[in-house]
């Protein structure tokens, strides 16, 4: 891809699963000019994952029977097939993404951070170290990983964020984890398995079974199995209260809770309190929902800025969260079709994505309630 002043039909920012998947769908639209800009390397977030972290959504090569691998970003690929594992590590998944880019010849510039985005008479002008790039449409796929949310408590800077290598290092004695959903319990089990005495605090008790079957609101089966094993050791305590403050007292850390009690830890507490939408230089181009997530129309387009689309885990429609690959990939082909149709291109090839269970354009049929 060149960055001379040609105007592209569409630019994608970010070479994670959302950006690569959207680019693959755009490639299925006849004669569309597009490219991907990535500030690091392909799959950079996965290269940055702590070494002990793996996917919690399993991969399996069910593609031939209409059950496309949950972690795949293209109907004809399967991480389980190419990597030979069912729960990829970060670097393994980055390898899968690299292979996909190479195989489908996706035009991509790495080491190219987009630092600002402004409206332009033809669409959008993006600034990056290699100079300005102009495109009629823009897909933001910058991911959530750059924006971990700190716990909203006094002394929050004393906690190690879950994404940091320090949070995963061997800990002696008592460890406190703030936040008890997937990331928090993953870390808690990790430290219990290595002999530490761990307490997890979370007032919303996400470890309880809950009522729905949507994995965005209920722990994944593998997490529940690990949790049960960790509880069996007697070294894990779960407390249904929110942290209210963190203090350092000499060689100890104290976490006070909103139920009035205090916990002592022998190392910095760990904050596993979620991620924000990570909109970076396009933040000002999105309106916000009352819950703070970007407001989108039915085509995942900014309600403030026509032509700007969002791809990835920050997509929310009503109460639906698209926070796993198998969810947000449902929108790659939809967004590609909207962009392609506006550009007057033939989008017929995108129907193959629907056949593979990778295209949902009617959001009313999303959501899960399993009978048993
Ligand atoms: C700890 C954790 C565990 C998870 N586990 C799972 C799981 O098991 N299964 C699952 O389906 N999902 C999982 N998720 C959800 C996860 O966020 C997504 O699956 C995935 O990382 C999101 O893909 P993405 O492409 O949107 O973002 P990313 O993978 O983060 O990719 C975004 C890319 O954009 C680049 N970028 C950002 N800003 C710029 C810029 N200004 N200019 C250029 N490039 C930029 C980044 O370098 C990065 O490469 C997990 C998330 C977290 C945080």
Tab-separated table of C-alpha atoms and ligand atoms in Angstrom:
chain	number	residue	atom	x	y	z
A	1	UNK	CA	0.000	0.000	0.000
A	2	UNK	CA	1.354	3.451	-0.784
A	3	UNK	CA	0.651	6.620	1.181
A	4	UNK	CA	0.811	9.050	-1.782
A	5	UNK	CA	-2.186	11.364	-2.026
A	6	UNK	CA	-4.430	8.777	-3.712
A	7	UNK	CA	-7.809	8.664	-2.064
A	8	UNK	CA	-8.646	5.178	-0.855
A	9	UNK	CA	-12.230	3.970	-0.590
A	10	UNK	CA	-11.579	2.865	2.978
A	11	UNK	CA	-8.849	2.700	5.600
A	12	UNK	CA	-8.799	0.324	8.538
A	13	UNK	CA	-6.789	1.295	11.643
A	14	UNK	CA	-5.507	-1.625	13.712
A	15	UNK	CA	-4.209	-5.065	12.740
A	16	UNK	CA	-5.828	-7.165	15.443
A	17	UNK	CA	-8.612	-9.650	14.694
A	18	UNK	CA	-11.155	-6.819	14.199
A	19	UNK	CA	-9.031	-4.864	11.718
A	20	UNK	CA	-7.764	-7.914	9.825
A	21	UNK	CA	-11.230	-9.476	9.732
A	22	UNK	CA	-12.805	-6.282	8.411
A	23	UNK	CA	-10.042	-5.986	5.793
A	24	UNK	CA	-10.702	-9.585	4.692
A	25	UNK	CA	-14.379	-8.769	4.194
A	26	UNK	CA	-13.464	-5.569	2.305
A	27	UNK	CA	-11.241	-7.695	0.074
A	28	UNK	CA	-14.332	-9.654	-0.965
A	29	UNK	CA	-15.914	-6.478	-2.381
A	30	UNK	CA	-15.047	-6.080	-6.033
A	31	UNK	CA	-12.522	-3.334	-6.859
A	32	UNK	CA	-12.612	-1.595	-3.491
A	33	UNK	CA	-9.370	0.251	-2.679
A	34	UNK	CA	-8.417	-0.177	0.962
A	35	UNK	CA	-5.530	-0.665	3.358
A	36	UNK	CA	-4.731	-1.351	7.011
A	37	UNK	CA	-2.507	0.839	9.220
A	38	UNK	CA	-0.967	-0.704	12.341
A	39	UNK	CA	1.193	1.117	14.867
A	40	UNK	CA	3.124	-1.974	15.929
A	41	UNK	CA	3.150	-5.377	14.318
A	42	UNK	CA	0.282	-7.568	13.149
A	43	UNK	CA	-1.488	-8.851	16.275
A	44	UNK	CA	0.472	-6.446	18.487
A	45	UNK	CA	-1.967	-6.746	21.405
A	46	UNK	CA	-1.492	-10.523	21.413
A	47	UNK	CA	2.274	-10.099	21.303
A	48	UNK	CA	1.848	-7.868	24.380
A	49	UNK	CA	-0.315	-10.367	26.284
A	50	UNK	CA	1.345	-11.698	29.458
A	51	UNK	CA	3.069	-14.982	28.603
A	52	UNK	CA	0.818	-17.102	30.839
A	53	UNK	CA	-2.392	-15.839	29.245
A	54	UNK	CA	-4.325	-17.919	26.742
A	55	UNK	CA	-7.644	-17.565	24.921
A	56	UNK	CA	-10.673	-18.608	26.919
A	57	UNK	CA	-12.797	-19.193	23.821
A	58	UNK	CA	-11.756	-22.573	22.409
A	59	UNK	CA	-10.685	-23.122	18.813
A	60	UNK	CA	-11.868	-26.190	16.911
A	61	UNK	CA	-11.882	-26.906	13.204
A	62	UNK	CA	-15.629	-27.267	12.688
A	63	UNK	CA	-15.584	-25.143	9.520
A	64	UNK	CA	-16.643	-27.875	7.095
A	65	UNK	CA	-19.918	-28.415	8.947
A	66	UNK	CA	-21.034	-24.788	9.325
A	67	UNK	CA	-19.410	-24.264	12.742
A	68	UNK	CA	-16.545	-21.933	11.876
A	69	UNK	CA	-13.736	-21.958	14.476
A	70	UNK	CA	-14.807	-19.476	17.198
A	71	UNK	CA	-11.531	-17.563	16.955
A	72	UNK	CA	-11.340	-17.411	13.166
A	73	UNK	CA	-11.557	-14.098	11.299
A	74	UNK	CA	-12.230	-15.602	7.858
A	75	UNK	CA	-14.588	-18.447	6.912
A	76	UNK	CA	-11.784	-20.462	5.262
A	77	UNK	CA	-9.364	-20.356	8.192
A	78	UNK	CA	-9.108	-21.975	11.611
A	79	UNK	CA	-6.524	-21.219	14.325
A	80	UNK	CA	-7.084	-24.759	15.653
A	81	UNK	CA	-6.041	-26.140	12.266
A	82	UNK	CA	-3.015	-23.944	11.616
A	83	UNK	CA	-1.737	-23.673	15.209
A	84	UNK	CA	-2.682	-27.166	16.396
A	85	UNK	CA	-3.967	-25.863	19.755
A	86	UNK	CA	-7.414	-25.198	21.175
A	87	UNK	CA	-6.576	-22.330	23.559
A	88	UNK	CA	-3.983	-20.194	21.727
A	89	UNK	CA	-1.488	-18.030	23.590
A	90	UNK	CA	-1.124	-14.418	22.461
A	91	UNK	CA	1.958	-15.014	20.274
A	92	UNK	CA	0.308	-18.086	18.707
A	93	UNK	CA	-2.770	-16.079	17.755
A	94	UNK	CA	-0.564	-13.294	16.349
A	95	UNK	CA	1.065	-15.965	14.152
A	96	UNK	CA	-2.379	-16.991	12.909
A	97	UNK	CA	-3.217	-13.349	12.058
A	98	UNK	CA	0.124	-12.914	10.271
A	99	UNK	CA	-0.511	-16.044	8.207
A	100	UNK	CA	-3.988	-14.835	7.254
A	101	UNK	CA	-2.651	-11.438	6.124
A	102	UNK	CA	0.028	-13.148	4.035
A	103	UNK	CA	-2.294	-15.755	2.526
A	104	UNK	CA	-5.004	-13.274	1.495
A	105	UNK	CA	-2.480	-10.559	0.561
A	106	UNK	CA	-4.072	-7.864	2.690
A	107	UNK	CA	-2.473	-4.456	1.980
A	108	UNK	CA	-1.022	-3.370	5.316
A	109	UNK	CA	1.538	-0.953	6.703
A	110	UNK	CA	2.907	-1.841	10.121
A	111	UNK	CA	4.959	0.431	12.371
A	112	UNK	CA	2.552	3.208	11.344
A	113	UNK	CA	0.705	4.853	14.198
A	114	UNK	CA	-2.271	7.026	13.342
A	115	UNK	CA	-1.899	10.093	15.546
A	116	UNK	CA	-4.857	12.209	14.439
A	117	UNK	CA	-7.971	11.950	12.312
A	118	UNK	CA	-9.868	14.903	10.836
A	119	UNK	CA	-12.787	15.375	8.490
A	120	UNK	CA	-11.683	16.025	4.878
A	121	UNK	CA	-13.670	17.089	1.842
A	122	UNK	CA	-13.379	13.523	0.508
A	123	UNK	CA	-13.918	11.794	3.848
A	124	UNK	CA	-11.091	11.532	6.381
A	125	UNK	CA	-7.490	12.656	6.609
A	126	UNK	CA	-5.293	10.568	8.865
A	127	UNK	CA	-1.905	11.726	10.109
A	128	UNK	CA	0.815	9.183	10.645
A	129	UNK	CA	4.620	9.208	10.688
A	130	UNK	CA	4.694	8.343	6.974
A	131	UNK	CA	2.573	11.388	6.076
A	132	UNK	CA	-1.147	12.046	5.582
A	133	UNK	CA	-3.510	9.419	4.176
A	134	UNK	CA	-6.968	10.181	2.821
A	135	UNK	CA	-9.918	7.800	2.624
A	136	UNK	CA	-13.614	8.090	1.931
A	137	UNK	CA	-14.523	5.791	4.802
A	138	UNK	CA	-12.696	4.785	7.964
A	139	UNK	CA	-12.970	1.700	10.153
A	140	UNK	CA	-11.555	2.136	13.657
A	141	UNK	CA	-10.286	-1.206	14.987
A	142	UNK	CA	-7.771	0.030	17.568
A	143	UNK	CA	-8.933	-2.413	20.270
A	144	UNK	CA	-9.530	-2.041	24.002
A	145	UNK	CA	-6.177	-3.302	25.327
A	146	UNK	CA	-4.502	0.172	25.333
A	147	UNK	CA	-7.177	1.452	27.759
A	148	UNK	CA	-7.288	-0.601	30.974
A	149	UNK	CA	-9.709	0.939	33.476
A	150	UNK	CA	-8.228	1.695	36.889
A	151	UNK	CA	-10.382	0.822	39.900
A	152	UNK	CA	-12.214	3.984	40.963
A	153	UNK	CA	-10.772	3.988	44.478
A	154	UNK	CA	-8.294	6.090	46.433
A	155	UNK	CA	-4.766	4.747	45.905
A	156	UNK	CA	-5.608	3.007	42.609
A	157	UNK	CA	-2.091	3.757	41.298
A	158	UNK	CA	-0.785	1.284	43.897
A	159	UNK	CA	-2.357	-1.634	41.987
A	160	UNK	CA	-0.792	-3.553	39.092
A	161	UNK	CA	-3.115	-3.601	36.052
A	162	UNK	CA	-4.069	-7.115	34.902
A	163	UNK	CA	-2.435	-6.544	31.521
A	164	UNK	CA	0.989	-5.805	33.067
A	165	UNK	CA	3.690	-8.504	33.300
A	166	UNK	CA	4.039	-7.641	37.038
A	167	UNK	CA	0.490	-8.865	37.709
A	168	UNK	CA	1.515	-12.334	36.497
A	169	UNK	CA	4.862	-12.584	38.298
A	170	UNK	CA	5.273	-15.122	41.112
A	171	UNK	CA	3.847	-13.715	44.372
A	172	UNK	CA	4.650	-14.836	47.882
A	173	UNK	CA	2.055	-14.872	50.672
A	174	UNK	CA	-1.246	-13.035	50.396
A	175	UNK	CA	-2.456	-11.570	47.089
A	176	UNK	CA	-5.546	-9.402	46.556
A	177	UNK	CA	-7.237	-9.210	43.155
A	178	UNK	CA	-9.758	-6.420	42.568
A	179	UNK	CA	-12.348	-7.517	39.984
A	180	UNK	CA	-13.791	-11.018	39.732
A	181	UNK	CA	-14.772	-11.516	36.110
A	182	UNK	CA	-12.718	-13.425	33.494
A	183	UNK	CA	-9.419	-11.505	33.789
A	184	UNK	CA	-9.524	-11.315	37.580
A	185	UNK	CA	-10.332	-14.998	38.046
A	186	UNK	CA	-7.759	-15.982	35.424
A	187	UNK	CA	-5.107	-14.170	37.468
A	188	UNK	CA	-6.453	-15.481	40.769
A	189	UNK	CA	-6.315	-19.103	39.516
A	190	UNK	CA	-2.850	-18.470	38.063
A	191	UNK	CA	-1.502	-17.394	41.482
A	192	UNK	CA	-3.388	-20.062	43.448
A	193	UNK	CA	-1.933	-22.714	41.101
A	194	UNK	CA	1.519	-21.349	42.038
A	195	UNK	CA	0.911	-21.538	45.793
A	196	UNK	CA	-0.216	-18.016	46.656
A	197	UNK	CA	-3.083	-17.260	49.048
A	198	UNK	CA	-5.495	-15.179	46.965
A	199	UNK	CA	-8.555	-13.076	47.805
A	200	UNK	CA	-10.748	-11.741	45.004
A	201	UNK	CA	-13.087	-8.842	45.752
A	202	UNK	CA	-15.999	-7.824	43.540
A	203	UNK	CA	-19.334	-6.452	44.756
A	204	UNK	CA	-21.172	-7.778	41.712
A	205	UNK	CA	-20.048	-11.408	42.408
A	206	UNK	CA	-19.581	-12.313	38.725
A	207	UNK	CA	-18.414	-15.799	39.773
A	208	UNK	CA	-22.028	-16.667	40.637
A	209	UNK	CA	-23.717	-18.655	37.884
A	210	UNK	CA	-26.099	-15.823	36.909
A	211	UNK	CA	-29.258	-16.367	34.926
A	212	UNK	CA	-28.423	-15.921	31.218
A	213	UNK	CA	-26.255	-18.080	28.948
A	214	UNK	CA	-24.392	-15.256	27.160
A	215	UNK	CA	-20.621	-15.678	27.830
A	216	UNK	CA	-20.321	-11.871	28.002
A	217	UNK	CA	-22.218	-12.068	31.286
A	218	UNK	CA	-21.429	-15.577	32.526
A	219	UNK	CA	-18.045	-17.198	33.147
A	220	UNK	CA	-16.760	-19.467	30.377
A	221	UNK	CA	-16.884	-23.209	31.173
A	222	UNK	CA	-13.086	-23.474	31.341
A	223	UNK	CA	-12.977	-20.583	33.823
A	224	UNK	CA	-15.582	-22.310	36.000
A	225	UNK	CA	-13.589	-25.551	35.983
A	226	UNK	CA	-10.405	-23.684	36.970
A	227	UNK	CA	-12.277	-21.725	39.625
A	228	UNK	CA	-13.658	-24.901	41.207
A	229	UNK	CA	-10.164	-26.431	41.293
A	230	UNK	CA	-8.698	-23.255	42.825
A	231	UNK	CA	-11.420	-23.144	45.501
A	232	UNK	CA	-10.719	-26.816	46.300
A	233	UNK	CA	-7.148	-25.931	47.302
A	234	UNK	CA	-8.474	-23.733	50.131
A	235	UNK	CA	-6.128	-20.965	48.976
A	236	UNK	CA	-8.800	-18.880	47.187
A	237	UNK	CA	-11.379	-16.631	48.884
A	238	UNK	CA	-14.092	-14.758	46.986
A	239	UNK	CA	-15.614	-11.702	48.667
A	240	UNK	CA	-18.753	-9.979	47.367
A	241	UNK	CA	-17.735	-6.421	48.217
A	242	UNK	CA	-16.131	-3.582	46.277
A	243	UNK	CA	-12.683	-2.216	47.048
A	244	UNK	CA	-12.902	1.297	48.489
A	245	UNK	CA	-9.231	2.220	48.841
A	246	UNK	CA	-5.640	0.956	48.677
A	247	UNK	CA	-2.839	1.968	51.031
A	248	UNK	CA	0.730	0.899	51.536
A	249	UNK	CA	1.793	0.187	55.128
A	250	UNK	CA	5.525	-0.610	55.138
A	251	UNK	CA	5.967	-4.049	53.588
A	252	UNK	CA	2.200	-4.607	53.350
A	253	UNK	CA	-0.647	-3.271	51.282
A	254	UNK	CA	-4.121	-2.719	52.752
A	255	UNK	CA	-7.265	-2.897	50.644
A	256	UNK	CA	-10.303	-1.465	52.430
A	257	UNK	CA	-13.711	-2.702	51.321
A	258	UNK	CA	-17.088	-0.970	51.120
A	259	UNK	CA	-18.417	-3.423	53.738
A	260	UNK	CA	-16.030	-1.893	56.265
A	261	UNK	CA	-13.490	-4.724	56.386
A	262	UNK	CA	-9.809	-4.594	55.426
A	263	UNK	CA	-7.588	-7.065	53.605
A	264	UNK	CA	-3.818	-7.258	53.874
A	265	UNK	CA	-1.584	-8.239	50.975
A	266	UNK	CA	2.127	-9.033	50.751
A	267	UNK	CA	2.459	-7.561	47.259
A	268	UNK	CA	0.799	-4.854	45.218
A	269	UNK	CA	-2.892	-5.614	44.682
A	270	UNK	CA	-3.922	-6.523	41.141
A	271	UNK	CA	-6.589	-4.491	39.323
A	272	UNK	CA	-8.673	-6.514	36.864
A	273	UNK	CA	-11.337	-3.888	36.402
A	274	UNK	CA	-11.958	-4.027	32.678
A	275	UNK	CA	-11.146	-1.965	29.632
A	276	UNK	CA	-12.519	1.159	27.949
A	277	UNK	CA	-13.352	1.461	24.245
A	278	UNK	CA	-9.809	2.609	23.334
A	279	UNK	CA	-10.872	5.105	20.674
A	280	UNK	CA	-7.590	7.074	20.688
A	281	UNK	CA	-7.526	9.700	17.930
A	282	UNK	CA	-11.167	9.121	16.895
A	283	UNK	CA	-12.573	9.646	20.386
A	284	UNK	CA	-13.993	13.075	19.452
A	285	UNK	CA	-15.770	11.618	16.433
A	286	UNK	CA	-18.131	9.408	18.454
A	287	UNK	CA	-21.069	10.375	20.664
A	288	UNK	CA	-21.386	8.330	23.876
A	289	UNK	CA	-24.216	6.180	25.170
A	290	UNK	CA	-25.345	6.853	28.750
A	291	UNK	CA	-23.110	3.926	29.829
A	292	UNK	CA	-20.073	5.582	28.194
A	293	UNK	CA	-19.680	3.219	25.216
A	294	UNK	CA	-19.620	4.698	21.692
A	295	UNK	CA	-23.011	5.365	20.184
A	296	UNK	CA	-23.475	3.526	16.890
A	297	UNK	CA	-26.222	3.275	14.318
A	298	UNK	CA	-27.464	-0.119	13.088
A	299	UNK	CA	-24.465	-0.329	10.716
A	300	UNK	CA	-21.830	0.161	13.485
A	301	UNK	CA	-21.280	3.682	12.187
A	302	UNK	CA	-20.696	6.682	14.429
A	303	UNK	CA	-23.934	8.611	14.964
A	304	UNK	CA	-21.800	11.767	14.971
A	305	UNK	CA	-19.583	11.124	11.945
A	306	UNK	CA	-21.027	9.380	8.880
A	307	UNK	CA	-18.462	7.175	7.160
A	308	UNK	CA	-16.661	6.288	10.411
A	309	UNK	CA	-17.286	2.684	11.506
A	310	UNK	CA	-16.264	0.777	14.615
A	311	UNK	CA	-15.050	-2.811	14.547
A	312	UNK	CA	-14.197	-4.893	17.594
A	313	UNK	CA	-15.138	-5.547	21.215
A	314	UNK	CA	-16.390	-1.998	21.948
A	315	UNK	CA	-19.475	-2.541	19.769
A	316	UNK	CA	-22.673	-2.319	21.819
A	317	UNK	CA	-26.250	-2.413	20.532
A	318	UNK	CA	-28.842	-2.031	23.285
A	319	UNK	CA	-27.878	-4.674	25.855
A	320	UNK	CA	-25.774	-6.703	23.402
A	321	UNK	CA	-21.988	-6.775	23.891
A	322	UNK	CA	-19.811	-7.869	20.975
A	323	UNK	CA	-16.756	-8.461	23.117
A	324	UNK	CA	-15.482	-11.802	21.754
A	325	UNK	CA	-14.063	-12.538	18.316
A	326	UNK	CA	-16.956	-14.869	17.465
A	327	UNK	CA	-19.361	-11.995	18.210
A	328	UNK	CA	-17.726	-8.954	16.634
A	329	UNK	CA	-16.726	-10.912	13.515
A	330	UNK	CA	-20.483	-11.068	12.718
A	331	UNK	CA	-20.169	-7.444	11.673
A	332	UNK	CA	-17.108	-7.508	9.372
A	333	UNK	CA	-19.084	-8.449	6.267
A	334	UNK	CA	-21.989	-6.177	7.185
A	335	UNK	CA	-19.746	-3.102	7.429
A	336	UNK	CA	-17.917	-4.129	4.224
A	337	UNK	CA	-21.252	-4.434	2.444
A	338	UNK	CA	-22.453	-0.993	3.592
A	339	UNK	CA	-19.166	0.590	2.477
A	340	UNK	CA	-19.125	-1.361	-0.796
A	341	UNK	CA	-22.716	-0.491	-1.691
A	342	UNK	CA	-22.087	3.203	-1.026
A	343	UNK	CA	-19.114	3.023	-3.379
A	344	UNK	CA	-21.317	1.350	-6.023
A	345	UNK	CA	-19.403	-1.957	-5.942
A	346	UNK	CA	-20.545	-5.553	-6.283
A	347	UNK	CA	-20.835	-7.004	-2.776
A	348	UNK	CA	-22.341	-10.380	-3.714
A	349	UNK	CA	-19.296	-12.385	-2.587
A	350	UNK	CA	-19.992	-11.395	1.013
A	351	UNK	CA	-22.905	-13.842	1.160
A	352	UNK	CA	-20.301	-16.592	1.638
A	353	UNK	CA	-19.703	-15.066	5.090
A	354	UNK	CA	-23.355	-15.506	5.985
A	355	UNK	CA	-23.230	-19.149	4.868
A	356	UNK	CA	-20.284	-19.661	7.246
A	357	UNK	CA	-22.221	-18.141	10.173
A	358	UNK	CA	-20.080	-15.005	10.043
A	359	UNK	CA	-22.615	-12.361	9.013
A	360	UNK	CA	-25.414	-11.031	11.176
A	361	UNK	CA	-27.236	-8.009	9.824
A	362	UNK	CA	-30.439	-8.461	11.815
A	363	UNK	CA	-29.444	-7.709	15.399
A	364	UNK	CA	-32.840	-8.721	16.745
A	365	UNK	CA	-31.811	-12.362	16.439
A	366	UNK	CA	-28.633	-11.956	18.544
A	367	UNK	CA	-28.483	-13.097	22.144
A	368	UNK	CA	-28.589	-16.526	23.694
A	369	UNK	CA	-30.873	-18.328	26.062
A	370	UNK	CA	-30.134	-22.028	26.200
A	371	UNK	CA	-32.902	-24.359	27.316
A	372	UNK	CA	-30.541	-26.716	29.110
B	1	LIG	C1	-7.211	-10.046	28.677
B	1	LIG	C2	-8.138	-10.285	27.536
B	1	LIG	C3	-8.462	-11.587	27.169
B	1	LIG	C4	-9.333	-11.800	26.104
B	1	LIG	N1	-9.629	-13.075	25.738
B	1	LIG	C5	-10.454	-13.290	24.688
B	1	LIG	C6	-10.781	-14.606	24.255
B	1	LIG	O1	-10.381	-15.596	24.834
B	1	LIG	N2	-11.586	-14.757	23.176
B	1	LIG	C7	-12.082	-13.679	22.495
B	1	LIG	O2	-12.796	-13.880	21.525
B	1	LIG	N3	-11.791	-12.422	22.888
B	1	LIG	C8	-11.001	-12.212	23.961
B	1	LIG	N4	-10.732	-10.943	24.379
B	1	LIG	C9	-11.363	-9.826	23.747
B	1	LIG	C10	-10.282	-9.143	22.920
B	1	LIG	O3	-10.268	-7.781	23.167
B	1	LIG	C11	-10.444	-9.327	21.503
B	1	LIG	O4	-10.675	-10.622	21.176
B	1	LIG	C12	-9.326	-8.760	20.653
B	1	LIG	O5	-8.082	-8.458	21.208
B	1	LIG	C13	-9.889	-7.496	20.156
B	1	LIG	O6	-9.483	-7.391	18.858
B	1	LIG	P1	-9.245	-5.995	18.210
B	1	LIG	O7	-8.738	-6.252	16.860
B	1	LIG	O8	-10.441	-5.153	18.391
B	1	LIG	O9	-8.136	-5.300	19.120
B	1	LIG	P2	-6.584	-5.605	19.255
B	1	LIG	O10	-6.302	-7.037	19.118
B	1	LIG	O11	-6.185	-4.902	20.488
B	1	LIG	O12	-5.970	-4.876	17.983
B	1	LIG	C14	-5.938	-3.482	17.876
B	1	LIG	C15	-4.712	-3.096	17.080
B	1	LIG	O13	-4.803	-1.711	16.779
B	1	LIG	C16	-3.515	-1.146	16.889
B	1	LIG	N5	-3.683	0.279	17.133
B	1	LIG	C17	-4.263	0.864	18.198
B	1	LIG	N6	-4.218	2.198	18.067
B	1	LIG	C18	-3.611	2.464	16.893
B	1	LIG	C19	-3.279	3.672	16.215
B	1	LIG	N7	-3.542	4.885	16.734
B	1	LIG	N8	-2.667	3.585	14.997
B	1	LIG	C20	-2.398	2.358	14.451
B	1	LIG	N9	-2.682	1.199	15.074
B	1	LIG	C21	-3.284	1.250	16.279
B	1	LIG	C22	-2.895	-1.901	18.064
B	1	LIG	O14	-1.486	-1.849	18.033
B	1	LIG	C23	-3.419	-3.317	17.838
B	1	LIG	O15	-2.566	-4.115	17.051
B	1	LIG	C24	-9.880	-10.709	25.424
B	1	LIG	C25	-9.543	-9.408	25.823
B	1	LIG	C26	-8.683	-9.196	26.856
B	1	LIG	C27	-8.348	-7.797	27.246
